[in-house]
C-alpha positions in Angstrom: 0.0 0.0 0.0 3.0 2.2 0.2 3.6 2.5 -3.5 1.6 4.7 -5.9 -1.6 3.3 -7.4 -1.3 1.5 -10.8 -4.7 3.2 -11.8 -7.4 5.3 -10.1 -11.1 4.8 -10.9 -14.2 6.8 -10.0 -17.5 5.1 -9.4 -21.0 6.4 -8.8 -21.4 3.4 -6.4 -20.7 4.0 -2.7 -17.4 2.9 -1.2 -19.2 0.3 0.9 -20.9 -1.1 -2.2 -17.7 -1.3 -4.3 -15.7 -2.8 -1.4 -18.3 -5.4 -0.7 -18.5 -6.3 -4.4 -14.7 -6.7 -4.7 -14.5 -8.8 -1.5 -17.5 -10.9 -2.4 -16.3 -11.8 -5.9 -12.9 -12.7 -4.6 -13.9 -14.6 -1.4 -12.2 -12.2 0.9 -13.2 -9.4 3.4 -12.9 -5.7 3.1 -10.8 -4.2 5.9 -12.0 -0.8 7.3 -9.4 1.9 7.8 -9.4 4.9 10.2 -9.8 7.3 7.3 -13.1 5.8 6.2 -11.7 3.8 3.3 -11.9 0.1 2.8 -9.0 -2.1 1.7 -9.5 -5.3 -0.3 -6.5 -7.5 -0.9 -6.7 -10.2 -3.6 -4.2 -13.0 -3.2 -2.8 -15.5 -5.7 -2.8 -19.3 -5.2 0.4 -19.0 -3.1 -1.0 -16.6 -0.6 0.8 -13.5 -1.9 -1.0 -10.3 -2.6 -1.5 -9.8 -6.3 -4.0 -6.9 -6.3 -4.8 -4.3 -3.7 -7.7 -1.9 -3.8 -8.2 1.1 -1.6 -11.8 2.3 -1.8 -12.5 5.9 -0.6 -15.9 7.7 -0.2 -16.0 10.5 -2.8 -19.2 12.6 -2.7 -22.1 10.2 -3.3 -19.8 7.7 -5.1 -16.3 6.4 -4.5 -12.6 6.6 -5.7 -10.8 3.3 -6.1 -7.1 3.1 -6.1 -5.9 -0.1 -7.7 -2.4 -1.5 -7.1 -1.1 -4.4 -9.1 1.7 -6.2 -7.3 2.6 -9.2 -9.4 1.2 -12.1 -11.3 -2.0 -12.3 -13.2 -5.4 -12.5 -11.7 -8.8 -12.7 -13.5 -10.6 -9.5 -14.3 -13.9 -10.1 -12.5 -13.0 -7.2 -10.2 -13.6 -4.8 -13.2 -17.4 -5.4 -12.8 -17.3 -3.9 -9.3 -15.4 -0.8 -10.5 -17.6 -0.3 -13.6 -15.1 -1.2 -16.3 -16.6 -3.1 -19.3 -14.7 -6.2 -20.3 -13.2 -6.0 -23.8 -14.3 -8.9 -26.1 
């Protein structure tokens, strides 16, 4: 979480809704932080963190900071952020 985000997204969905979606689709739990944000860590098959999301309240929606650490993980998380899959 100490390095700069790989990408930043903005969603009309609330921070709680986005964090729940990310956690639910990846069988993990969102971790609340003192600043009101939620952190969702997605781990690879070896237990290492591959993707990290910080979800912040932003007006009536949310700001999502996405950090890619290493490896490849499926893109189901994109549904939660509002990115359409390319076909």
